[in-house]
Short mmCIF file of C-alpha atoms in Angstrom, two decimals:
data_model
loop_
_atom_site.label_atom_id
_atom_site.label_comp_id
_atom_site.label_asym_id
_atom_site.label_seq_id
_atom_site.Cartn_x
_atom_site.Cartn_y
_atom_site.Cartn_z
CA UNK A 1 -60.02 -9.81 -14.05
CA UNK A 2 -57.54 -11.06 -11.52
CA UNK A 3 -55.15 -12.12 -14.34
CA UNK A 4 -55.18 -8.51 -15.59
CA UNK A 5 -54.30 -7.13 -12.21
CA UNK A 6 -51.34 -9.52 -11.64
CA UNK A 7 -50.12 -9.24 -15.06
CA UNK A 8 -47.02 -6.78 -15.35
CA UNK A 9 -46.71 -4.78 -18.55
CA UNK A 10 -43.34 -5.65 -20.41
CA UNK A 11 -42.16 -1.97 -19.84
CA UNK A 12 -42.66 -1.89 -16.27
CA UNK A 13 -40.93 -5.27 -15.99
CA UNK A 14 -37.90 -3.97 -17.83
CA UNK A 15 -37.90 -0.85 -15.54
CA UNK A 16 -38.07 -2.86 -12.26
CA UNK A 17 -35.26 -5.14 -13.59
CA UNK A 18 -33.08 -1.92 -14.42
CA UNK A 19 -33.74 -0.54 -10.89
CA UNK A 20 -32.58 -3.91 -9.15
CA UNK A 21 -29.50 -3.95 -11.31
CA UNK A 22 -28.60 -0.33 -10.67
CA UNK A 23 -29.16 -0.87 -7.05
CA UNK A 24 -26.95 -4.09 -7.11
CA UNK A 25 -24.18 -2.03 -8.94
CA UNK A 26 -24.41 0.78 -6.43
CA UNK A 27 -24.16 -1.67 -3.63
CA UNK A 28 -20.95 -3.31 -5.20
CA UNK A 29 -19.42 0.02 -5.64
CA UNK A 30 -19.99 1.10 -2.17
CA UNK A 31 -18.59 -2.05 -0.86
CA UNK A 32 -15.27 -1.87 -3.01
CA UNK A 33 -14.84 1.92 -1.79
CA UNK A 34 -15.08 0.89 1.66
CA UNK A 35 -12.90 -2.11 1.40
CA UNK A 36 -10.25 0.27 -0.28
CA UNK A 37 -10.59 2.68 2.65
CA UNK A 38 -9.78 -0.05 5.10
CA UNK A 39 -6.58 -1.16 3.21
CA UNK A 40 -5.56 2.56 3.15
CA UNK A 41 -5.90 2.75 6.72
CA UNK A 42 -3.59 -0.33 7.19
CA UNK A 43 -0.68 1.28 5.14
CA UNK A 44 1.99 2.44 7.41
CA UNK A 45 3.09 5.95 7.19
CA UNK A 46 6.54 7.32 6.71
CA UNK A 47 6.94 8.31 10.32
CA UNK A 48 5.69 4.65 11.19
CA UNK A 49 8.30 3.18 9.12
CA UNK A 50 11.07 5.47 10.26
CA UNK A 51 10.10 4.86 13.84
CA UNK A 52 10.16 1.24 13.44
CA UNK A 53 13.78 1.33 11.74
CA UNK A 54 14.92 3.69 14.34
CA UNK A 55 13.82 1.46 17.19
CA UNK A 56 15.43 -1.53 15.29
CA UNK A 57 18.64 0.47 15.12
CA UNK A 58 18.61 1.44 18.63
CA UNK A 59 18.02 -2.17 19.78
CA UNK A 60 21.06 -3.19 17.71
CA UNK A 61 19.26 -4.83 14.89
CA UNK A 62 20.76 -2.49 12.43
CA UNK A 63 24.09 -1.08 11.96
CA UNK A 64 24.73 2.71 11.61
CA UNK A 65 25.25 2.28 7.88
CA UNK A 66 22.32 0.06 7.23
CA UNK A 67 20.11 2.68 9.13
CA UNK A 68 21.61 5.66 7.22
CA UNK A 69 21.03 3.83 3.91
CA UNK A 70 17.41 2.86 4.86
CA UNK A 71 16.60 6.41 6.10
CA UNK A 72 18.32 7.97 2.84
CA UNK A 73 16.33 5.67 0.63
CA UNK A 74 13.01 6.13 2.25
CA UNK A 75 13.44 9.94 2.47
CA UNK A 76 14.53 10.18 -1.15
CA UNK A 77 11.31 8.47 -2.36
CA UNK A 78 9.25 10.57 -0.23
CA UNK A 79 10.67 13.83 -1.24
CA UNK A 80 9.91 12.78 -4.86
CA UNK A 81 6.37 13.06 -4.13
CA UNK A 82 5.71 9.32 -3.66
CA UNK A 83 3.11 8.36 -1.18
CA UNK A 84 3.96 5.63 1.22
CA UNK A 85 1.15 3.56 0.02
CA UNK A 86 2.55 3.71 -3.51
CA UNK A 87 6.06 2.37 -2.38
CA UNK A 88 6.55 -1.11 -3.29
CA UNK A 89 9.07 -1.34 -0.42
CA UNK A 90 8.37 -3.08 2.88
CA UNK A 91 10.47 -2.84 6.01
CA UNK A 92 12.05 -6.11 4.94
CA UNK A 93 12.63 -4.94 1.26
CA UNK A 94 14.26 -1.62 2.73
CA UNK A 95 16.51 -3.81 4.83
CA UNK A 96 17.64 -6.16 2.07
CA UNK A 97 18.20 -3.22 -0.18
CA UNK A 98 20.45 -1.45 2.50
CA UNK A 99 22.47 -4.76 3.01
CA UNK A 100 22.92 -5.27 -0.75
CA UNK A 101 24.13 -1.51 -0.97
CA UNK A 102 26.56 -1.91 1.79
CA UNK A 103 27.82 -5.21 0.36
CA UNK A 104 28.17 -3.53 -3.18
CA UNK A 105 30.05 -0.59 -1.62
CA UNK A 106 32.25 -2.99 0.47
CA UNK A 107 33.17 -5.11 -2.67
CA UNK A 108 33.94 -1.96 -4.48
CA UNK A 109 36.26 -0.65 -1.63
CA UNK A 110 37.95 -4.13 -1.65
CA UNK A 111 38.47 -3.84 -5.35
CA UNK A 112 39.86 -0.40 -5.17
CA UNK A 113 42.37 -1.59 -2.38
CA UNK A 114 43.49 -4.31 -4.44
CA UNK A 115 44.61 -1.91 -7.16
CA UNK A 116 46.82 -0.04 -4.92
#
């Protein structure tokens, strides 16, 4: 008689297993969502990035041309409806891009002077 009480019907066993798997999947979904929310909070906003560059410029770490190039690049991407968290650019990448742009324009200017 005790054996019949302790025995679980196969359908009941399958239902319990399904419930456990469903609960584990729900917990995993919740954990992933929470981790994404934490990452989103760590993403700098456009105003944060511009403030950092403005401070760097005021401290002499950026030339006027570098600052203008970075500000124009960042503003152009944001006006296009791109969210800051979707930008592949970091502060370091924006600075490097500004320096490349300045060196290209300087090289183009030197080439133009040589033609005169």
